[in-house]
Tab-separated table of C-alpha atoms in Angstrom:
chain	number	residue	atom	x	y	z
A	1	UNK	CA	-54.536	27.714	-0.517
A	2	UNK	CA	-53.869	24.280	0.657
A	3	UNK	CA	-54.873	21.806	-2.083
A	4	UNK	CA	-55.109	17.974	-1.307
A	5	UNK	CA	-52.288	15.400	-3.098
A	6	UNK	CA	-54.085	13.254	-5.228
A	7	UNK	CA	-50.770	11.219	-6.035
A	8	UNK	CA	-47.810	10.366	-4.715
A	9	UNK	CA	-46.483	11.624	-8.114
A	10	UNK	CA	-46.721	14.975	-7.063
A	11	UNK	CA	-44.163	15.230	-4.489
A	12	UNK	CA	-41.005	16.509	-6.139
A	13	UNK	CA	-37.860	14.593	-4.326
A	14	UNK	CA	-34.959	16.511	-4.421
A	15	UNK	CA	-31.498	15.913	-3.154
A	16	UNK	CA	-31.444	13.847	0.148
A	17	UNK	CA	-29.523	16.798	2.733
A	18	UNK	CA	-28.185	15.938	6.211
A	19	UNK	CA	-31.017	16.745	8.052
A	20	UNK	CA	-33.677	14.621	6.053
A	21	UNK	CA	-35.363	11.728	8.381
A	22	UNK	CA	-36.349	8.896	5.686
A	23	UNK	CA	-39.764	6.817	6.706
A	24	UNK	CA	-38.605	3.406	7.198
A	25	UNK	CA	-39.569	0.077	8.407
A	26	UNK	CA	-38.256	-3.231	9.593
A	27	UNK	CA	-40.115	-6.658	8.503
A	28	UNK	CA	-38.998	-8.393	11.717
A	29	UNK	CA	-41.170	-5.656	13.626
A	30	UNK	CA	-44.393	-6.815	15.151
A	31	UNK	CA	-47.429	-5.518	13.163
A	32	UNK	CA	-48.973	-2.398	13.808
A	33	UNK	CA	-45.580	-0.765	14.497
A	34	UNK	CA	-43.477	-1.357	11.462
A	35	UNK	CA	-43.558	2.407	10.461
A	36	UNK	CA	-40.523	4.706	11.985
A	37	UNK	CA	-38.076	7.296	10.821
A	38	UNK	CA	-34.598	7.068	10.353
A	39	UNK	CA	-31.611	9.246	10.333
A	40	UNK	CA	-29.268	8.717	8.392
A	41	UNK	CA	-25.580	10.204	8.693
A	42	UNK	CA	-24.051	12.199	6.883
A	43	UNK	CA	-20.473	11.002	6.379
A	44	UNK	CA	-17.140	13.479	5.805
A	45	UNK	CA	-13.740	13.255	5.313
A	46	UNK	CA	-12.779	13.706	8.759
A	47	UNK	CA	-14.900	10.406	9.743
A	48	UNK	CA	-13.253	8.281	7.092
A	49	UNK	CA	-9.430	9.339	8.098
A	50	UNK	CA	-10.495	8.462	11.656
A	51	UNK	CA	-12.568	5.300	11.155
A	52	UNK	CA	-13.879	5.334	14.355
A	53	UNK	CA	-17.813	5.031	13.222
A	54	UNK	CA	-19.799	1.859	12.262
A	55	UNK	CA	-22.906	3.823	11.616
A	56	UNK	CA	-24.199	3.568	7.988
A	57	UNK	CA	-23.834	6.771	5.932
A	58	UNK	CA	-24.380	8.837	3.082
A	59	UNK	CA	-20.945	10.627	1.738
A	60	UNK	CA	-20.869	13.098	-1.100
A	61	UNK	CA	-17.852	12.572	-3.822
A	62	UNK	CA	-16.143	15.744	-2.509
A	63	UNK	CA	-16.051	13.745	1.172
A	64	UNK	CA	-15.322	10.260	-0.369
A	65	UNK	CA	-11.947	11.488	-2.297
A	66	UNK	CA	-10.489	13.860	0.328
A	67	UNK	CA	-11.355	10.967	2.803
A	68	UNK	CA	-9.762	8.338	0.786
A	69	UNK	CA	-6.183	10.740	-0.539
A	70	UNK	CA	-5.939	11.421	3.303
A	71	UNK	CA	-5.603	7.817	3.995
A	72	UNK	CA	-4.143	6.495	1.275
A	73	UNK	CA	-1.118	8.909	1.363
A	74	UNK	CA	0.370	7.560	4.339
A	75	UNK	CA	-0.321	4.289	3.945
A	76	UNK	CA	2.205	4.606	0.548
A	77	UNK	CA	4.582	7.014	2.306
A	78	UNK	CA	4.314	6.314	6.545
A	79	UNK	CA	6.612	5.563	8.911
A	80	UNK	CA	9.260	3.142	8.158
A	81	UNK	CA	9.768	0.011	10.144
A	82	UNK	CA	13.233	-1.660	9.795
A	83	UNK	CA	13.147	-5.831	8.715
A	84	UNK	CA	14.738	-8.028	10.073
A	85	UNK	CA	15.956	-9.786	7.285
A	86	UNK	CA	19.693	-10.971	6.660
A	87	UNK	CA	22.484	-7.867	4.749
A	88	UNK	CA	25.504	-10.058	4.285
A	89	UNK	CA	27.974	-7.795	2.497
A	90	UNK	CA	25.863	-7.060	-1.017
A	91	UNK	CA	22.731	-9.268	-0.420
A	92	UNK	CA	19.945	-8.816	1.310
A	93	UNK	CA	17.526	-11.485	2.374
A	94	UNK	CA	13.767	-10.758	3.162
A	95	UNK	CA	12.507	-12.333	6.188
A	96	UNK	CA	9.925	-13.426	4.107
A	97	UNK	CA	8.145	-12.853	0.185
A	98	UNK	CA	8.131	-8.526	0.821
A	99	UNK	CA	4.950	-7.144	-0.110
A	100	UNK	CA	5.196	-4.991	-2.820
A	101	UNK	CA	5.660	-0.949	-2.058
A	102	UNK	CA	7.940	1.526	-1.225
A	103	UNK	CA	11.147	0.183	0.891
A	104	UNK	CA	14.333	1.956	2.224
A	105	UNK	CA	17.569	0.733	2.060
A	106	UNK	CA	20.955	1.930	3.973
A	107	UNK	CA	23.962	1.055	2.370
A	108	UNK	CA	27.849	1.551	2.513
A	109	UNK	CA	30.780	1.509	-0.389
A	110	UNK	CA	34.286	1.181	0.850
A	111	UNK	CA	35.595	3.154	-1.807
A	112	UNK	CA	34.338	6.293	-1.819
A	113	UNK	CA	30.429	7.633	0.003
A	114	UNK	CA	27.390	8.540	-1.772
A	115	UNK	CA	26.414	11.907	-1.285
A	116	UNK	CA	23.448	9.801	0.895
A	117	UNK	CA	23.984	6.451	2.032
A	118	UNK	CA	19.758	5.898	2.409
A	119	UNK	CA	17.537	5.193	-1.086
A	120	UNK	CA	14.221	4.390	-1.605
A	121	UNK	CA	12.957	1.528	-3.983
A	122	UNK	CA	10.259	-0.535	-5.104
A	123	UNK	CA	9.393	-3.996	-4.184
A	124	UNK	CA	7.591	-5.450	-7.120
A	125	UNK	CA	5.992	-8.871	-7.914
A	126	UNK	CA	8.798	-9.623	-10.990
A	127	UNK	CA	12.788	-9.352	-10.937
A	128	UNK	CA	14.084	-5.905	-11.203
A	129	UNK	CA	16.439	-3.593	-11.189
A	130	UNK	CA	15.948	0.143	-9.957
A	131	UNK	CA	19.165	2.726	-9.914
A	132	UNK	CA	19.527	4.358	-6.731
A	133	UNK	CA	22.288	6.780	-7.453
A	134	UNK	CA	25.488	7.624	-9.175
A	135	UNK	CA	28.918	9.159	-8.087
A	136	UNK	CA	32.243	10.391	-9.383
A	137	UNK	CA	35.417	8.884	-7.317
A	138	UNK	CA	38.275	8.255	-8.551
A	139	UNK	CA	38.128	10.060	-12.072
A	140	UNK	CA	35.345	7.046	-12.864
A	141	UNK	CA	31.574	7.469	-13.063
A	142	UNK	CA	30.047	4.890	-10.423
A	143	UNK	CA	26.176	3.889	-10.557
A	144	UNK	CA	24.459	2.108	-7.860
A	145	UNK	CA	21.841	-0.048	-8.676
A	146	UNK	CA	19.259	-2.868	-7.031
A	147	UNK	CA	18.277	-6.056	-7.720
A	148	UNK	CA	15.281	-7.883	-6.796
A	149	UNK	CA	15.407	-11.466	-7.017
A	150	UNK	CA	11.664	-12.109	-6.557
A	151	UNK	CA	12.576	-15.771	-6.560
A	152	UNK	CA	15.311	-16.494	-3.762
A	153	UNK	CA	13.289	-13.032	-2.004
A	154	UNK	CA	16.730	-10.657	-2.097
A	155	UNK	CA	18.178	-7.322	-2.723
A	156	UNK	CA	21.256	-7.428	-4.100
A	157	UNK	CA	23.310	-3.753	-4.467
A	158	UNK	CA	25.392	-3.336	-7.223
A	159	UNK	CA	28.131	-0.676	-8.079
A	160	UNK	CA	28.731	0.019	-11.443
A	161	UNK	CA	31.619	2.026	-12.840
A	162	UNK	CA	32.707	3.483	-16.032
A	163	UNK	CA	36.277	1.332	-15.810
A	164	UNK	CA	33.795	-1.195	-16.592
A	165	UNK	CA	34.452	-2.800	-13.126
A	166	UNK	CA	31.608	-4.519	-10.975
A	167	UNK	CA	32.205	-3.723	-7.447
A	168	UNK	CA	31.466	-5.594	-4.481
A	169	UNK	CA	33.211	-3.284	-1.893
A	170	UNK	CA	29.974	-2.644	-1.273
A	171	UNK	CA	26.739	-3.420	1.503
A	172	UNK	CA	23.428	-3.370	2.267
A	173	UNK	CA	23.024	-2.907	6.543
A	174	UNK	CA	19.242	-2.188	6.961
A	175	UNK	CA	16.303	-2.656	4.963
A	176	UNK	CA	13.137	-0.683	5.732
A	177	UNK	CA	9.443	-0.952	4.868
A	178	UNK	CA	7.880	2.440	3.703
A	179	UNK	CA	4.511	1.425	2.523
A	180	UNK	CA	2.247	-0.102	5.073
B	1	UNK	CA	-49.395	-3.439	19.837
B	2	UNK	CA	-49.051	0.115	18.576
B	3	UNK	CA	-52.040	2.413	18.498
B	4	UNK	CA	-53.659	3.195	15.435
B	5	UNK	CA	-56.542	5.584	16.406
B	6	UNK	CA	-54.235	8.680	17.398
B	7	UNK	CA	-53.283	10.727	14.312
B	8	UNK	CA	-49.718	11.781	15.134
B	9	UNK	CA	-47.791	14.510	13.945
B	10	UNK	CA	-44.342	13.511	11.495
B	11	UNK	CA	-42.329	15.474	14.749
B	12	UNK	CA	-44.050	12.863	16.967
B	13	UNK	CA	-42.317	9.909	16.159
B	14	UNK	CA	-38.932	8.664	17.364
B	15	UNK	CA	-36.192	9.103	15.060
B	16	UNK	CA	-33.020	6.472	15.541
B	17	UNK	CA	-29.855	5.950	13.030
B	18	UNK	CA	-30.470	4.462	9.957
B	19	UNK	CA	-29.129	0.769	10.235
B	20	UNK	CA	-28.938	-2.052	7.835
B	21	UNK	CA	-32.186	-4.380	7.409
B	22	UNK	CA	-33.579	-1.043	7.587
B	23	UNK	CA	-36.612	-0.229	4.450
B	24	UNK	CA	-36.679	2.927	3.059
B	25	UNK	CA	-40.530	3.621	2.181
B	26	UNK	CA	-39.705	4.474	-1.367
B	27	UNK	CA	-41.989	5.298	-5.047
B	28	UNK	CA	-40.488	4.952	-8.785
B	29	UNK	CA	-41.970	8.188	-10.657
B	30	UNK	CA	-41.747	5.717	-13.398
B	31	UNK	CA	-44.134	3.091	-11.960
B	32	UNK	CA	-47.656	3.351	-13.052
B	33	UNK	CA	-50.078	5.554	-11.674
B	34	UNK	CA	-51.423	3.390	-7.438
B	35	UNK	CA	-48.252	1.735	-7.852
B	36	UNK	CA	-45.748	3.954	-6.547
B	37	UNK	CA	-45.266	3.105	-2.946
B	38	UNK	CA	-42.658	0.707	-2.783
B	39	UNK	CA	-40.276	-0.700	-0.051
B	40	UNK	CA	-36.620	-0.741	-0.568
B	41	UNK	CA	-33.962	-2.246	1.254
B	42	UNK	CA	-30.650	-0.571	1.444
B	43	UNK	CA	-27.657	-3.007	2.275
B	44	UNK	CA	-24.826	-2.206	4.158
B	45	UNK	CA	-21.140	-2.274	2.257
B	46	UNK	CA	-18.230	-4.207	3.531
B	47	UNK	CA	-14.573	-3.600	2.717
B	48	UNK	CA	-14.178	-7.101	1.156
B	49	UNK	CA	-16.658	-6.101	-0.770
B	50	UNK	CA	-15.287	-2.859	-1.926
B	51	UNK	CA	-12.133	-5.093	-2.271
B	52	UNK	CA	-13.861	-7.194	-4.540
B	53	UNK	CA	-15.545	-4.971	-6.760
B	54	UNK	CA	-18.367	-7.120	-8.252
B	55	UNK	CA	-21.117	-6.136	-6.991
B	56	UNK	CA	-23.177	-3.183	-8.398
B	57	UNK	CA	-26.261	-2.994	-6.026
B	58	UNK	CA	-26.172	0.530	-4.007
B	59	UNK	CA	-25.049	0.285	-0.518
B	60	UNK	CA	-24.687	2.767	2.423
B	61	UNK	CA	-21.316	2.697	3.956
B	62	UNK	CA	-19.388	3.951	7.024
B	63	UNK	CA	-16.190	5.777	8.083
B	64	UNK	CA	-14.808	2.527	9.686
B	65	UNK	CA	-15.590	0.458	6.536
B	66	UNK	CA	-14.788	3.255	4.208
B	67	UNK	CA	-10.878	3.165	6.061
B	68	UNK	CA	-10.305	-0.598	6.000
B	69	UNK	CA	-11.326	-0.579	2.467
B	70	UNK	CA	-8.794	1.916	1.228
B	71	UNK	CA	-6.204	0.451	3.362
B	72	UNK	CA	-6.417	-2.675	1.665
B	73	UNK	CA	-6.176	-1.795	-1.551
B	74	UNK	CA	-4.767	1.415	-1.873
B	75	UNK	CA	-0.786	0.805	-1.510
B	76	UNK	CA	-2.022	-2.569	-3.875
B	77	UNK	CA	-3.416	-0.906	-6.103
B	78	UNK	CA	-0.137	1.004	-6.757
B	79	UNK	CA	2.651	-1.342	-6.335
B	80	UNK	CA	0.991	-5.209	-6.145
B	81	UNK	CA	0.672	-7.551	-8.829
B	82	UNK	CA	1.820	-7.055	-12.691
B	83	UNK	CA	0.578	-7.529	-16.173
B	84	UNK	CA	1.332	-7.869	-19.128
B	85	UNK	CA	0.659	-5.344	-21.330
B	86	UNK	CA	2.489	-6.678	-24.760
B	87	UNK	CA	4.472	-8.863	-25.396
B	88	UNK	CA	8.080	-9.257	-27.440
B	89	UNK	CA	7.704	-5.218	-28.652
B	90	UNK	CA	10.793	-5.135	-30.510
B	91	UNK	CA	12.341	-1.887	-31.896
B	92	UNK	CA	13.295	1.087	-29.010
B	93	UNK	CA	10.603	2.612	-28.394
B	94	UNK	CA	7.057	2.237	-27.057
B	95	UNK	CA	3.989	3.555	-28.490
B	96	UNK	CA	1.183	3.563	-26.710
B	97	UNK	CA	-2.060	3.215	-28.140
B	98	UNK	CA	-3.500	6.424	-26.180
B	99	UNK	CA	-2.619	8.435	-23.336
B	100	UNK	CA	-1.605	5.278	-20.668
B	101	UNK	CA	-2.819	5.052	-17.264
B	102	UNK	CA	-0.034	7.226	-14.809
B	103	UNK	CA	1.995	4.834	-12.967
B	104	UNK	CA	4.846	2.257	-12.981
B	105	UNK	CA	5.373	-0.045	-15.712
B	106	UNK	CA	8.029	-2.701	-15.903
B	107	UNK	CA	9.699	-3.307	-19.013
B	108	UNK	CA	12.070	-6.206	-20.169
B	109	UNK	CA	14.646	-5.846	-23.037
B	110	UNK	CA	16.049	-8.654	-25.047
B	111	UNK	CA	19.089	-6.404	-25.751
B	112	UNK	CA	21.316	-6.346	-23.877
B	113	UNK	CA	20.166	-8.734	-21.815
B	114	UNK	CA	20.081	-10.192	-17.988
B	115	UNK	CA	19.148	-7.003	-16.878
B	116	UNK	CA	15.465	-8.139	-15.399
B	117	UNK	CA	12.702	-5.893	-15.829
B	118	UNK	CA	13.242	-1.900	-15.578
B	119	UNK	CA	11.477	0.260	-13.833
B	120	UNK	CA	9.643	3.523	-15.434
B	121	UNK	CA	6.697	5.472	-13.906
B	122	UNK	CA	4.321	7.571	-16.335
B	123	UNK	CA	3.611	10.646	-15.142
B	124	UNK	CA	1.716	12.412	-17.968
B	125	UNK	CA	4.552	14.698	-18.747
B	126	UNK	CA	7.592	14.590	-20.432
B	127	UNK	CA	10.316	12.576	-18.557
B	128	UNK	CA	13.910	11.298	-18.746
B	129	UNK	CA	14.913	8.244	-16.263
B	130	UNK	CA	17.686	5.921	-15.809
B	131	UNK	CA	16.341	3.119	-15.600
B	132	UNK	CA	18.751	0.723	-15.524
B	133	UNK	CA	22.627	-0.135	-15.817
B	134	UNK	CA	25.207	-2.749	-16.495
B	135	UNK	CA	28.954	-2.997	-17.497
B	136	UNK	CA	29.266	-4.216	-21.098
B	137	UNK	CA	32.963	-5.416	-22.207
B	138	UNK	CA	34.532	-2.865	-20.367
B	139	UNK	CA	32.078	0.107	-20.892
B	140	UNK	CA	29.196	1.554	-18.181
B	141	UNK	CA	26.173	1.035	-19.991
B	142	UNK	CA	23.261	3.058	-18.699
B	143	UNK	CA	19.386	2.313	-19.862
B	144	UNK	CA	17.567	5.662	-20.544
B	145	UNK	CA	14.081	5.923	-21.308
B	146	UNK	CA	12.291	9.144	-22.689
B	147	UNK	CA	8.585	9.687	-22.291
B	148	UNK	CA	7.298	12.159	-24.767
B	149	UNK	CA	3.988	12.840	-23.738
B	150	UNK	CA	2.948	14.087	-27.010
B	151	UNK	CA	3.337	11.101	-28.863
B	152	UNK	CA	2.557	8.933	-25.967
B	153	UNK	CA	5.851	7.024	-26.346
B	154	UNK	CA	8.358	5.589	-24.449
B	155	UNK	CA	11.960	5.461	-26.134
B	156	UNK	CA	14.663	3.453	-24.746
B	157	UNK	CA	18.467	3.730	-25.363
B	158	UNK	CA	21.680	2.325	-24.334
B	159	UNK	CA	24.208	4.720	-23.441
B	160	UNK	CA	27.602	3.811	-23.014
B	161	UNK	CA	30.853	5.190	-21.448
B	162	UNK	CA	32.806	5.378	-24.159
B	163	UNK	CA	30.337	7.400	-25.932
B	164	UNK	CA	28.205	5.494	-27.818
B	165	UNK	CA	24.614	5.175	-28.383
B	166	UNK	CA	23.615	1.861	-28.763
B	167	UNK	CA	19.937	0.616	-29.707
B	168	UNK	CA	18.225	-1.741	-27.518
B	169	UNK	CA	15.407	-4.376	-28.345
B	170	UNK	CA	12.439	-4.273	-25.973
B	171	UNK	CA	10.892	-7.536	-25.083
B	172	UNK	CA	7.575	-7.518	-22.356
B	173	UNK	CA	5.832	-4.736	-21.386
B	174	UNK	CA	4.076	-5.062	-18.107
B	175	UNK	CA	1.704	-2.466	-15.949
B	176	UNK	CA	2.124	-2.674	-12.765
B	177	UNK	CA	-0.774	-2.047	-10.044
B	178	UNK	CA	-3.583	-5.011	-8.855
């Protein structure tokens, strides 16, 4: 039996689903014909990663974060593009302040070759230094580290070795930005 | 000037997408009883304003917004801007109060010193990472730090190569991530 609503209070809302149309209304309509219905989309993590859509959505969590890892992953790990900033011999000069995130570097030592002559490294926002890798030549122990000078905006690389020796048969050739 | 004499059926009336300026026809089951039919606007979001973070009205969003916003802040949020955390620590190790936030944290010893500030990244599980390295006198001097997760501290040593263990004294702590 149908039964009249006495009260708006007896309509039980429930979750808003993807093919609700919500009753809606513009003030700048002209009166008489402010009433209409609206659809409203539903977003996913497919839309986000693409970006293509301006229209205004409703996402669920499980959308949101998938949508959001997808796109934030390559933005911290993407392609790198090479700087054009200044190696001379150990130093490095930025082109300009770097903006902090994950960098490459390619680098050479006369005396004897990493097993890899590429490292990754941080750019930060205070002076560092970041070890990029360690060899045995020579019957010494040699460590390479980095140095950012977050003041004169350079990388310097610096070999280390246990016959307590500071090496600069060393270079930087190409600095490349990872994050983008 | 619409008309208002024809009943029309919910099915009869156009449906378009949902756009901002837009009122939802809305009631509050907590209003009192001939009071519940209310109007409410839903705004649209912005990436500077996601960016910003201050607001706390609810907002409809889309894809294209949704990207710009995470790729402004996300590699940011990781990497940009530092700080401080605590200041002149002293001692080797660091004890956090509770389980820290994962990431990478900059720390500065007093000794040795000239070093700038190392690099370590919290991972929530035990960890062991060079972190640093000098030559002392004539001895390679390597900076190791040890995360014990169970204790939620960071120890910090200076190990030499001539064998020795030598303590170091921690200065700043700093978190980094804007």
């Amino acid at each position: 039996m149908t039964t009249l609503l006495n009260s708006i209070s007896d309509i039980s809302p429930q979750p808003f689903v993807s093919d609700d149309n919500a009753l809606s209304y513009r003030s700048s309509n002209e009166y008489g014909n402010r009433s209409g219905f609206s659809s409203i989309a539903t977003g996913s993590s497919e839309g986000i990663v693409s970006g293509e859509s301006t229209a205004l959505s409703i996402y669920s969590d499980g959308e949101l974060k998938e949508g959001f890892r997808v796109v934030a992953l390559p933005l911290a790990y993407g392609d790198s593009i090479t700087l054009s900033g200044t190696p001379v011999s150990t130093t490095y000069t930025f082109p300009s302040t770097p903006t902090p995130g994950v960098y490459e570097v390619v680098f050479s030592f006369s005396l004897v070759s990493f097993p890899e002559t590429r490292s990754s490294f941080y750019v930060l926002d205070r002076d560092n230094e970041q070890v990029i890798g360690s060899v045995i030549s020579g019957g010494d122990l040699r460590i390479a580290v980095l140095y950012q000078n977050t003041t004169l905006n350079t990388l310097e690389f610096r070999v280390f070795s246990s016959s307590g020796a500071t090496s600069t048969l060393a270079a930087i050739s190409e600095v490349r930005r990872v994050s983008a | 000037m619409a008309d208002l004499t024809k009943k029309k059926l919910l099915s009869e009336y156009p449906v378009r997408p949902f756009i901002t300026g837009d009122a939802l026809i809305t009631y509050r089951s907590s209003a009192s009883d001939n009071e519940k039919i209310g109007r409410s606007v839903i705004n649209a979001g912005t990436a500077e304003g996601i960016a910003d973070g201050s607001d706390s009205a609810l907002k409809m969003y889309s894809d294209s917004v949704l990207k710009d916003a995470v790729e402004e802040m996300a590699v940011d949020a990781i990497y940009g801007g530092s700080t401080l955390i605590e200041s002149a620590i002293g001692g080797t190790s660091i004890a956090f109060a509770s389980e820290p936030e994962l990431g990478l944290y900059l720390v500065e010893l007093t000794t040795p010193a000239g070093l700038g500030s190392l690099v370590f990244e919290i991972t929530g599980r035990d960890t062991n990472q060079v972190i640093g390295a000098t030559v002392i006198g004539s001895d390679l001097v390597n900076i190791v730090g040890v995360y014990d997760s169970s204790t939620t501290t960071m120890t910090i040593s200076d190990v030499r190569s001539d064998g020795s263990t030598n303590a170091v004294v921690i200065g700043d702590l700093y978190r980094v991530g804007a």
